[in-house]
Every structure is written in structure tokens, then in C-alpha cells.
PDB file of C-alpha atoms and ligand atoms in Angstrom:
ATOM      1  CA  UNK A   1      11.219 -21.776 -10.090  1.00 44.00           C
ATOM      2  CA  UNK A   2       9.600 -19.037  -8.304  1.00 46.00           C
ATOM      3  CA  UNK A   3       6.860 -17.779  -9.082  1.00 53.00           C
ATOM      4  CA  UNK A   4       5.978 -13.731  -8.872  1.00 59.00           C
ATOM      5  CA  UNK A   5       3.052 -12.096  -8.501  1.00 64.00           C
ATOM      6  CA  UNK A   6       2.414  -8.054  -9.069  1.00 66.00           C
ATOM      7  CA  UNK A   7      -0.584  -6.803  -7.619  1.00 68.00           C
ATOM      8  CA  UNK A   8      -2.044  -3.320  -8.243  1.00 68.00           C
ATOM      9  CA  UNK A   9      -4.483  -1.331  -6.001  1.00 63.00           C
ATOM     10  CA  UNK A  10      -5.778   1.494  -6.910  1.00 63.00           C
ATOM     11  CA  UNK A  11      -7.900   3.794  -4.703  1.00 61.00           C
ATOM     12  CA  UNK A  12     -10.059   5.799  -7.389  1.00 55.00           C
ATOM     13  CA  UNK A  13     -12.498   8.571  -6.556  1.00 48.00           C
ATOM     14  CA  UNK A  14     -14.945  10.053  -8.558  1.00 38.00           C
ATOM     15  CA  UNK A  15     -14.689  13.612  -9.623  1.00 34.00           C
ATOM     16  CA  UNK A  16     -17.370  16.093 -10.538  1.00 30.00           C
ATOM     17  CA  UNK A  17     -15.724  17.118 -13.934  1.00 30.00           C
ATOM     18  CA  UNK A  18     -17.682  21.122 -13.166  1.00 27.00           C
ATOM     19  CA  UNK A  19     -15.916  21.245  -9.976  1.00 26.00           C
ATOM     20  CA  UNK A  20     -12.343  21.012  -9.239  1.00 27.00           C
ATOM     21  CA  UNK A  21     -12.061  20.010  -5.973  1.00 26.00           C
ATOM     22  CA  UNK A  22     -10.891  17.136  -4.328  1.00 30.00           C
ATOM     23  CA  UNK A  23     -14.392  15.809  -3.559  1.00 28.00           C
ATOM     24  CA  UNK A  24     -14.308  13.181  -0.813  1.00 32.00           C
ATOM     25  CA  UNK A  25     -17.652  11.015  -1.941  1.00 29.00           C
ATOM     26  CA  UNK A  26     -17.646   7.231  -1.023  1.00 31.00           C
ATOM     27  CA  UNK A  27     -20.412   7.007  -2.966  1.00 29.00           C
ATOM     28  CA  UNK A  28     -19.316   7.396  -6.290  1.00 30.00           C
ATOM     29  CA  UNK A  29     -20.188   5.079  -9.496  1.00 30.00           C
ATOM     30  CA  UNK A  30     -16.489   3.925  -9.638  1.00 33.00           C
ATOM     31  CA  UNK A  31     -14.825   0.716  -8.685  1.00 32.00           C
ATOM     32  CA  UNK A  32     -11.563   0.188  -7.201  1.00 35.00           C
ATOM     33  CA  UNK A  33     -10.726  -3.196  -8.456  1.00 35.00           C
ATOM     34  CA  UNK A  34      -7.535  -5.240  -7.951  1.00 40.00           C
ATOM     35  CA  UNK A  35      -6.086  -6.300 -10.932  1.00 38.00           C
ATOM     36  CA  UNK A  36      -3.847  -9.251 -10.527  1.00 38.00           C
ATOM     37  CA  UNK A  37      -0.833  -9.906 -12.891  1.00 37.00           C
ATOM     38  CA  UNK A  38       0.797 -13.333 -12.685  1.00 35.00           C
ATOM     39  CA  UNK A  39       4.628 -12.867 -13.702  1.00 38.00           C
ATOM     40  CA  UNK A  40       6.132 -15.751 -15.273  1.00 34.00           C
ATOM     41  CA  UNK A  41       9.815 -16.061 -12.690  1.00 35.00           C
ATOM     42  CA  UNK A  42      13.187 -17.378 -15.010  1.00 35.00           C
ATOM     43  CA  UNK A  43      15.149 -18.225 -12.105  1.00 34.00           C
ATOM     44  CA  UNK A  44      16.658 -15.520 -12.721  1.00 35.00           C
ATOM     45  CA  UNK A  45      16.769 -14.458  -9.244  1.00 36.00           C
ATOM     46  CA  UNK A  46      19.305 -15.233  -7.173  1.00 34.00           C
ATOM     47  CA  UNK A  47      21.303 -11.761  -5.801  1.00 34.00           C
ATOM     48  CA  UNK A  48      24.821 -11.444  -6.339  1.00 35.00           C
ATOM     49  CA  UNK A  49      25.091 -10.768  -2.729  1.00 36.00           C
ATOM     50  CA  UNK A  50      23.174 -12.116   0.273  1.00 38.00           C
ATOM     51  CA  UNK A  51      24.561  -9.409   2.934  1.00 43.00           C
ATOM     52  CA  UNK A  52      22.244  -8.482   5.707  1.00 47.00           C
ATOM     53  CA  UNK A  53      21.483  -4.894   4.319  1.00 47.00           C
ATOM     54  CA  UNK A  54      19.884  -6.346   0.681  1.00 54.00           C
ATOM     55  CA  UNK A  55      15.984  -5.864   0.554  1.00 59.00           C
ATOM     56  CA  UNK A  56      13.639  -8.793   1.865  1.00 63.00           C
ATOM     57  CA  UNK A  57      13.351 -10.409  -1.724  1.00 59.00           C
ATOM     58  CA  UNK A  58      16.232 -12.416  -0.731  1.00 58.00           C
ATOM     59  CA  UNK A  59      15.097 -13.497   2.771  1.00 59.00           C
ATOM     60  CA  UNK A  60      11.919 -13.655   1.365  1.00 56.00           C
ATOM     61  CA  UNK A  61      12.036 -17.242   0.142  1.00 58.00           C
ATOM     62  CA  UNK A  62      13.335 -18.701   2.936  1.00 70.00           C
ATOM     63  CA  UNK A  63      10.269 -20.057   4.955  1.00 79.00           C
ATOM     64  CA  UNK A  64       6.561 -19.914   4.242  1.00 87.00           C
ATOM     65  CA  UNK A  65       4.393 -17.327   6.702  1.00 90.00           C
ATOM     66  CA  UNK A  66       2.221 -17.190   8.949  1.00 88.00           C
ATOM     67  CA  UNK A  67      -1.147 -15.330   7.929  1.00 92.00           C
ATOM     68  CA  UNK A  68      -4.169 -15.348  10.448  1.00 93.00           C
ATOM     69  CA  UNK A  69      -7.180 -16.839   8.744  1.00 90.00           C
ATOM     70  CA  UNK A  70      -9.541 -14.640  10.709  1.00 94.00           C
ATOM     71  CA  UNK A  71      -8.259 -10.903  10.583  1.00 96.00           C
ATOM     72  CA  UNK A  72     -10.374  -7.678  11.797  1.00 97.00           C
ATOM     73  CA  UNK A  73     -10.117  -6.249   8.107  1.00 97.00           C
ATOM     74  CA  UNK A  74      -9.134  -8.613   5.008  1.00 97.00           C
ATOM     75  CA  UNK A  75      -5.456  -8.365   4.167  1.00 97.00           C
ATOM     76  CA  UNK A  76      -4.155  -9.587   0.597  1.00 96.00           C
ATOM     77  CA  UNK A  77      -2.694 -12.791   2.910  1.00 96.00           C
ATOM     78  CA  UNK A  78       1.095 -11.763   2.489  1.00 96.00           C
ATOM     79  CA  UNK A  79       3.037  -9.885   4.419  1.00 96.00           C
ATOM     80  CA  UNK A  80       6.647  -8.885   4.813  1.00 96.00           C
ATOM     81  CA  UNK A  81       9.085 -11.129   6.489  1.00 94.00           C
ATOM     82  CA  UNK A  82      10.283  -8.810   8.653  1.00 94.00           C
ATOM     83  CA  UNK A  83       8.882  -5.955  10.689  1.00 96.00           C
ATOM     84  CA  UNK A  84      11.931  -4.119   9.631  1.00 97.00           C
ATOM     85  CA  UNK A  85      11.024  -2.190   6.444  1.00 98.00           C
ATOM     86  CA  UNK A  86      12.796   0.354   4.573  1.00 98.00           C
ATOM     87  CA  UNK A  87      11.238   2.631   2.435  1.00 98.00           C
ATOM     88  CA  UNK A  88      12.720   5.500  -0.219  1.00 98.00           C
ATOM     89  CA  UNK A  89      11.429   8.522  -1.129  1.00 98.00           C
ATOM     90  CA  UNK A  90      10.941   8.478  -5.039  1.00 98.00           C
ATOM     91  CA  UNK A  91       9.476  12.083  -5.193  1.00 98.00           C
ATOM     92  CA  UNK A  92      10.384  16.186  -4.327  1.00 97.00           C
ATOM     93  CA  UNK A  93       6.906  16.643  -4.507  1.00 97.00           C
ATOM     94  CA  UNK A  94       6.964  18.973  -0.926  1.00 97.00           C
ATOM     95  CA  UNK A  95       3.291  17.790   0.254  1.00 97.00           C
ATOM     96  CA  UNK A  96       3.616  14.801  -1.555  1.00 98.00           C
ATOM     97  CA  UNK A  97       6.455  14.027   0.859  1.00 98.00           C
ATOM     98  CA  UNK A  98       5.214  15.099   3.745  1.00 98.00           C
ATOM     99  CA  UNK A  99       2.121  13.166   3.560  1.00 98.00           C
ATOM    100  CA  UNK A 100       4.250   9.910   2.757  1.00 98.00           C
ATOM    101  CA  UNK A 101       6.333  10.924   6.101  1.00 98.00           C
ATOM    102  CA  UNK A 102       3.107  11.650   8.382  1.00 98.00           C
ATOM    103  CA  UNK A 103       1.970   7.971   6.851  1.00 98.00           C
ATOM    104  CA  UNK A 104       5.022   6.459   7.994  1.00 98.00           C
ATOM    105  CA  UNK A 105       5.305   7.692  11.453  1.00 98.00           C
ATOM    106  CA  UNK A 106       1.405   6.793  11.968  1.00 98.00           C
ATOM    107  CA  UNK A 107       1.787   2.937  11.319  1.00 98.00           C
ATOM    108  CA  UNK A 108       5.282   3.419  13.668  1.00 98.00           C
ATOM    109  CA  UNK A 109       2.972   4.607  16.187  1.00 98.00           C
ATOM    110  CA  UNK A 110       1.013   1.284  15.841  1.00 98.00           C
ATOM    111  CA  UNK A 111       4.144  -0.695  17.278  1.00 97.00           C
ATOM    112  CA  UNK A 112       4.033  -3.426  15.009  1.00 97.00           C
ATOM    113  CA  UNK A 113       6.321  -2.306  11.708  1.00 98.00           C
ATOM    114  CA  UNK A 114       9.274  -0.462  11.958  1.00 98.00           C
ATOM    115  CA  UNK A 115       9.100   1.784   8.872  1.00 98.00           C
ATOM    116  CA  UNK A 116      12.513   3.205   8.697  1.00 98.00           C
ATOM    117  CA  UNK A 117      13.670   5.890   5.681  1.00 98.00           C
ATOM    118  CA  UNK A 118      16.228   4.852   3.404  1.00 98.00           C
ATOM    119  CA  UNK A 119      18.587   6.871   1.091  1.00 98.00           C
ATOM    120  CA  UNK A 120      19.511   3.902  -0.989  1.00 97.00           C
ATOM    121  CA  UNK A 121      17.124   3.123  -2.830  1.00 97.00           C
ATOM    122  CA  UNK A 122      18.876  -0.359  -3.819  1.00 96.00           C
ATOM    123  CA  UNK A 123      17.843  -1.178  -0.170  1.00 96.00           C
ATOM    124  CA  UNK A 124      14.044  -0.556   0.181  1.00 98.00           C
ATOM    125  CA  UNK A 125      11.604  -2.747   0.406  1.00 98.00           C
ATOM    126  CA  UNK A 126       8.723   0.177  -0.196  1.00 98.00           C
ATOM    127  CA  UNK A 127       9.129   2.992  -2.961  1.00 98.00           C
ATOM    128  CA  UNK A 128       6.883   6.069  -2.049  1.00 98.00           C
ATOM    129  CA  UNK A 129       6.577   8.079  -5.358  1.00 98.00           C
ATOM    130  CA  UNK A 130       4.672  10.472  -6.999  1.00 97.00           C
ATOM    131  CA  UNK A 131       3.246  10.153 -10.688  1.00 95.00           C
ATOM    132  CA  UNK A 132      -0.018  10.898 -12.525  1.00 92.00           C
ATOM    133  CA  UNK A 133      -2.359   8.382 -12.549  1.00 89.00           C
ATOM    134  CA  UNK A 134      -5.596   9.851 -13.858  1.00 77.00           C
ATOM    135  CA  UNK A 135      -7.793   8.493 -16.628  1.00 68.00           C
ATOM    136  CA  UNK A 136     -10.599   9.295 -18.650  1.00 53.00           C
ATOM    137  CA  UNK A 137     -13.596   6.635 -18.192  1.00 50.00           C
ATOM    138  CA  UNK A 138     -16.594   8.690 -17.978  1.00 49.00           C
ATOM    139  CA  UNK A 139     -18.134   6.345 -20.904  1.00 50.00           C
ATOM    140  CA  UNK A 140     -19.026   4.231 -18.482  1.00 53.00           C
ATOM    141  CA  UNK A 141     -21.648   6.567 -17.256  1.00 49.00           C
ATOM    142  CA  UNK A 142     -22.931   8.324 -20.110  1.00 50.00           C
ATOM    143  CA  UNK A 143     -24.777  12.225 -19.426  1.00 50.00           C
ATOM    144  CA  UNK A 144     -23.655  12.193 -15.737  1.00 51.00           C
ATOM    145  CA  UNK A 145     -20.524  13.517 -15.808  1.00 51.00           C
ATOM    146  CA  UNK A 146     -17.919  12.047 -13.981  1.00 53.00           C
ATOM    147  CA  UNK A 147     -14.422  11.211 -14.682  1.00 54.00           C
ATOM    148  CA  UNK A 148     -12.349   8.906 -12.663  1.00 59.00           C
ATOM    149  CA  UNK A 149      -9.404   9.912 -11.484  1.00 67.00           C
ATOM    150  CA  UNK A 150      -7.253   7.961  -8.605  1.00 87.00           C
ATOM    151  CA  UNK A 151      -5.064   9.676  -5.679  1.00 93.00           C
ATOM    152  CA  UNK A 152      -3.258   6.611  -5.227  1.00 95.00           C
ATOM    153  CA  UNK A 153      -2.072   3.139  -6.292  1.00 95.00           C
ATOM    154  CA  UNK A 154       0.201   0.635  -4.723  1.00 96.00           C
ATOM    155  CA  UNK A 155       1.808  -2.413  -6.576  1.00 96.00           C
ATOM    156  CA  UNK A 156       3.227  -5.153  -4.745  1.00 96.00           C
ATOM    157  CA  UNK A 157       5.411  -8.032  -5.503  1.00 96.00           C
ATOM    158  CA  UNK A 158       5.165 -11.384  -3.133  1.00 95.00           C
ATOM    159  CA  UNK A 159       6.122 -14.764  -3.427  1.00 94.00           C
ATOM    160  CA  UNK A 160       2.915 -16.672  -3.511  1.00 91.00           C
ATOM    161  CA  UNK A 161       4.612 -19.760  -1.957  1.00 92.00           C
ATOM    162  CA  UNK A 162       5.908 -18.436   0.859  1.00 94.00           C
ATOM    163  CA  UNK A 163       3.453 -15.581   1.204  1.00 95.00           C
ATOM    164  CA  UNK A 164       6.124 -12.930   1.432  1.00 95.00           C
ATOM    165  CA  UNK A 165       6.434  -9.598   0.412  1.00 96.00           C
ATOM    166  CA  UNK A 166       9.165  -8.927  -1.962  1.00 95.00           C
ATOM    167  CA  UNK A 167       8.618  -5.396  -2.778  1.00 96.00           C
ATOM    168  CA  UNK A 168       5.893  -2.531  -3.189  1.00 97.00           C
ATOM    169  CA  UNK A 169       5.069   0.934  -4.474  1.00 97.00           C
ATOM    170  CA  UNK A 170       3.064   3.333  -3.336  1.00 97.00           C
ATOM    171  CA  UNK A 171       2.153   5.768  -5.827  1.00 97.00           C
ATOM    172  CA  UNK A 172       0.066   9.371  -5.062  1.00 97.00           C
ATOM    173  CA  UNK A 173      -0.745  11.575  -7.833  1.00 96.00           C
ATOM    174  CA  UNK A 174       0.077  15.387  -6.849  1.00 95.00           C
ATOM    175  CA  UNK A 175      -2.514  16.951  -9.528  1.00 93.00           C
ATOM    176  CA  UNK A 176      -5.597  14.851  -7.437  1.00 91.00           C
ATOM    177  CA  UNK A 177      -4.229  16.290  -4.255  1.00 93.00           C
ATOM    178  CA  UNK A 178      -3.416  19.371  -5.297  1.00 90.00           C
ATOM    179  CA  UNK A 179      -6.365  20.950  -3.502  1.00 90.00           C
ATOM    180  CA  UNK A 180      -6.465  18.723  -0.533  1.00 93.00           C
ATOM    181  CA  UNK A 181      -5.749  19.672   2.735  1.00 95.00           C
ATOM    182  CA  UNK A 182      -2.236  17.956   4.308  1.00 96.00           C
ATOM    183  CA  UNK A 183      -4.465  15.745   6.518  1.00 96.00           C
ATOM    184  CA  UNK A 184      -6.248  14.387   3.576  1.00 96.00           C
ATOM    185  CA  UNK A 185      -2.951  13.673   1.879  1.00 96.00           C
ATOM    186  CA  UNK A 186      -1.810  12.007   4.672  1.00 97.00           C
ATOM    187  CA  UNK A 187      -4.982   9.379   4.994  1.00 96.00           C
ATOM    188  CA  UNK A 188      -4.515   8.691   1.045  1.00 96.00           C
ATOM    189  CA  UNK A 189      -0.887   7.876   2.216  1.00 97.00           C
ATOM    190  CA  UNK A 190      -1.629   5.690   4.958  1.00 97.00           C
ATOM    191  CA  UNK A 191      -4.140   3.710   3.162  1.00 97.00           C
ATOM    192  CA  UNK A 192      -1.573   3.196  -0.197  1.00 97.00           C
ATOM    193  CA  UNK A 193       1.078   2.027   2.413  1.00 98.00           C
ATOM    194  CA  UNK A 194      -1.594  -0.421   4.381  1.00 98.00           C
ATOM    195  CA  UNK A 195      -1.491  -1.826   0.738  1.00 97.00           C
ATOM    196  CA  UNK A 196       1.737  -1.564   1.109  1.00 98.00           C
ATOM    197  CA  UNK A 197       2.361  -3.756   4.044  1.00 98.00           C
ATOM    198  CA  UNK A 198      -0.162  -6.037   3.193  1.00 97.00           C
ATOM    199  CA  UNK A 199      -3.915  -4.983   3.736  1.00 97.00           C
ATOM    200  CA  UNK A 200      -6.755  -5.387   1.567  1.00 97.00           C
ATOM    201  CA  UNK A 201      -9.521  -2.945   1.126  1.00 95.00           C
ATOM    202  CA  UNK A 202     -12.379  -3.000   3.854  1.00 96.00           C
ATOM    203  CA  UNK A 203     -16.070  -2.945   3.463  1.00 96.00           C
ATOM    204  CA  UNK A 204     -17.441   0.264   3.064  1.00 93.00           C
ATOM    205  CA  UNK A 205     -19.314   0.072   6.677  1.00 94.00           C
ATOM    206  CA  UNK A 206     -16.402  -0.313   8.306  1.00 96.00           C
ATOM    207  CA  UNK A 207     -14.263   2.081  10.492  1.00 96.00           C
ATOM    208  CA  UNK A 208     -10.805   1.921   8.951  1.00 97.00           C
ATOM    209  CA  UNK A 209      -8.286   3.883   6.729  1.00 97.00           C
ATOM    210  CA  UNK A 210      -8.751   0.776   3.979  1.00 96.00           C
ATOM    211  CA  UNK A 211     -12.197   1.198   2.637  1.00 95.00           C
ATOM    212  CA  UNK A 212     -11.905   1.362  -0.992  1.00 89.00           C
ATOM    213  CA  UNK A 213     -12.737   4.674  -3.468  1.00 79.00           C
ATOM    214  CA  UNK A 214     -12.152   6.640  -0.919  1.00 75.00           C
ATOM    215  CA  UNK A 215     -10.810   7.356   2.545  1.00 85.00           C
ATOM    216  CA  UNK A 216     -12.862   8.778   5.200  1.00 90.00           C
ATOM    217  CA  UNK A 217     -10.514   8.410   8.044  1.00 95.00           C
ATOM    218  CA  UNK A 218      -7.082   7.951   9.066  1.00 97.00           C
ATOM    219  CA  UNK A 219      -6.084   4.377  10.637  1.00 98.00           C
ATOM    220  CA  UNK A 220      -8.146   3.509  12.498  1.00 98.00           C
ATOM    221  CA  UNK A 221      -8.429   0.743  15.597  1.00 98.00           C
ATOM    222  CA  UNK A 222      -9.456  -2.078  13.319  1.00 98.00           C
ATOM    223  CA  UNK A 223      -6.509  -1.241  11.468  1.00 98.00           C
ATOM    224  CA  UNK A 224      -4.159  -1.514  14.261  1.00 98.00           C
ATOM    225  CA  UNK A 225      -5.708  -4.531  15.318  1.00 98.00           C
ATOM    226  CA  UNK A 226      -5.395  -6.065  12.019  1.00 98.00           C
ATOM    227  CA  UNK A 227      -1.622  -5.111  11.297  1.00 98.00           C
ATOM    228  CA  UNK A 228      -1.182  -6.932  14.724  1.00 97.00           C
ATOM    229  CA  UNK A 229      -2.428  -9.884  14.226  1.00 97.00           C
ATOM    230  CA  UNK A 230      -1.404 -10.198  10.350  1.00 97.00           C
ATOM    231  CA  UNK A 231       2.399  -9.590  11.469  1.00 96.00           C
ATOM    232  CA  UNK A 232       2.211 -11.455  15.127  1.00 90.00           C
ATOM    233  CA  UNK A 233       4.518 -14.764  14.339  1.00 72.00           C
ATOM    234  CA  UNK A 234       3.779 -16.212  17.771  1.00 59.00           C
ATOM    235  CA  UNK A 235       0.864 -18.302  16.843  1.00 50.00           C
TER     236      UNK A 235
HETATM  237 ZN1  LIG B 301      -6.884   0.829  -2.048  1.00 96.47          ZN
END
């Protein structure tokens, strides 16, 4: 039977609780970790219908991947099986949206994926939604003053025998990025839907868009050159 796997990301940053801006600190005493639920399959997942415009969970099991060993940022070693991705638009958040649609036409740009807007949702692969996701765990640091709150999360759902992508959400929470600037948005965006399509956070000395906590730039070269070799099939 096959088995699923849901993986969360979360990109957290640490806010001053005095201050209410969106402080953008890499340096912060908070943790993104990846949290890795194993989800026990039933077999209950055959489709009623196999037609060419169903999402990639059904293609998804038909042939194990190909994921580089050596890549020029870690990736979470899936991938989806096709370049072809649609995505829905789960929110009417205005800046939430537009940050999700500047996201999407910056990893076009990289001409490997071809992230292409759905209106049924039934057919995406990727879900780009808004929701809160902020927490209180300042006890962790007790006197200084910080809570934790995160801009983004993405889940994903692969098959972990074949390596592919079945499905993924990218989450941004409007109340964090209330008081950021659209470009900001947009870099929390493209780093939830690098998740999204497969990368894993980057060292914090690195030049890229995935560095965890926090993101400091927008994709960046490493980025590109990891998204091409993680999705080239001719090796
Ligand atoms: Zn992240």
C-alpha cells in the first residue's frame, strides 16, 4: 500500500513583542524546524477517474524519480513529476494574492516549472492560502521578550517510494505581513513555494531565497541552479 508522507515547513521569525513591525532579523533565538508526519495510506487511493486534467497524485505513482545527489542548495529529495503545475488561489487577501502571483511568475522566469493558475481547485497540485499561523512561545526565552510568530508554512504530501510530489500548501499569514512592504511579501512567497516544489532550507551563509527564519533575498542564482538540476530528468 502506499505510503504518505506530510511534511510541514515553517519559516518563523522572531518578533520584538514592543515593536510591531515586521522585523527582518536572521538572527533571532527561534528555530524553523521540519516536523515530519508519517501518514498511515489504506489503499484507499485509487481516483475514480484517471483523465489527463486530475492532479499529479495519480501520475505520481507511476515511476520512481530522479533526484540529484549533489544539489547547489539541499532540496527535501522529491519533486513533482511534472514541470507542469497548477496552483489555486485559496485566499482574497489583496496583497496576500499578489505576493503569491509575483512568486509564481518569478520561478516561471527560471524556465524550469511551468506554474500555471487554476480555477478548479479539484485540479491543483499547489494551494496558495492565507491563514493565521502565529503562536505564543516566548517561554522558551524567559525576560527577553520575544514571541514567535511565522509568515509562512508549506505542507507537502509525496510518495516516499517514488519520490513524487502529490500535493502542497503554501500558507502566508496576512496579520505578520501586514506591515511589510509588497517586495517582502513576495520573497516570503517565493521561499513557501520553493518548499513547495521541493527545496529544503539553505544554510544561513548562503545566497538564496531558502535560508530558514527568515528571508533576506528573493531567488536567488543558487536557487535557479538548484531547481534545474533537481527537475532536469536527462541524467
Ligand atoms: Zn522554510
Amino acid at each position: 500500500m502506499k505510503r504518505w508522507r506530510l511534511l510541514t515547513l515553517s519559516l518563523l521569525v522572531g518578533l520584538v513583542m514592543a515593536t510591531s513591525t515586521a522585523v527582518a532579523d536572521g538572527d533571532l533565538p527561534t528555530v524553523s524546524t521540519p516536523s515530519v508526519t508519517i501518514l498511515s495510506g489504506n489503499g484507499d487511493d485509487d481516483q475514480a477517474t484517471t483523465n489527463d486534467d486530475s492532479s499529479q497524485a495519480v501520475r505520481a505513482a507511476k515511476h520512481r524519480l530522479y533526484i540529484p545527489r549533489r544539489t547547489a542548495t539541499p532540496t527535501e529529495d522529491i519533486r513533482w513529476p511534472s514541470r507542469r503545475i497548477w496552483i489555486y488561489m485559496d485566499t482574497h487577501d489583496r496583497a496576500i494574492q499578489s505576493a503569491f502571483k509575483s512568486a509564481v511568475s518569478a520561478w516561471n522566469r527560471v524556465g524550469v516549472v511551468h506554474l500555471r493558475w487554476t480555477k478548479n481547485e479539484g485540479r491543483a497540485d499547489i494551494i496558495a492560502r492565507d491563514g493565521s499561523l502565529s503562536s505564543n512561545s516566548n517561554s522558551t526565552t524567559p525576560g527577553v521578550g520575544y514571541t514567535t510568530s511565522q509568515l509562512g508554512s508549506t505542507s507537502t504530501q509525496y510518495n516516499p517510494d517514488t519520490h513524487a510530489l502529490i500535493n502542497a500548501r503554501s500558507t502566508l499569514d496576512p496579520d505578520q505581513l501586514d506591515y511589510a512592504s509588497h517586495h517582502f511579501r513576495t520573497e516570503v512567497a517565493e521561499h513557501e513555494l520553493g518548499h513547495a516544489l521541493g527545496l529544503a532550507h539553505a544554510p544561513e551563509y548562503m545566497h538564496s531565497v531558502m535560508i530558514p527564519r527568515n528571508v533576506k533575498t528573493g531567488i536567488a542564482r543558487l536557487d535557479r541552479q538548484t531547481l534545474r538540476q533537481l527537475y532536469n530528468d536527462e541524467q
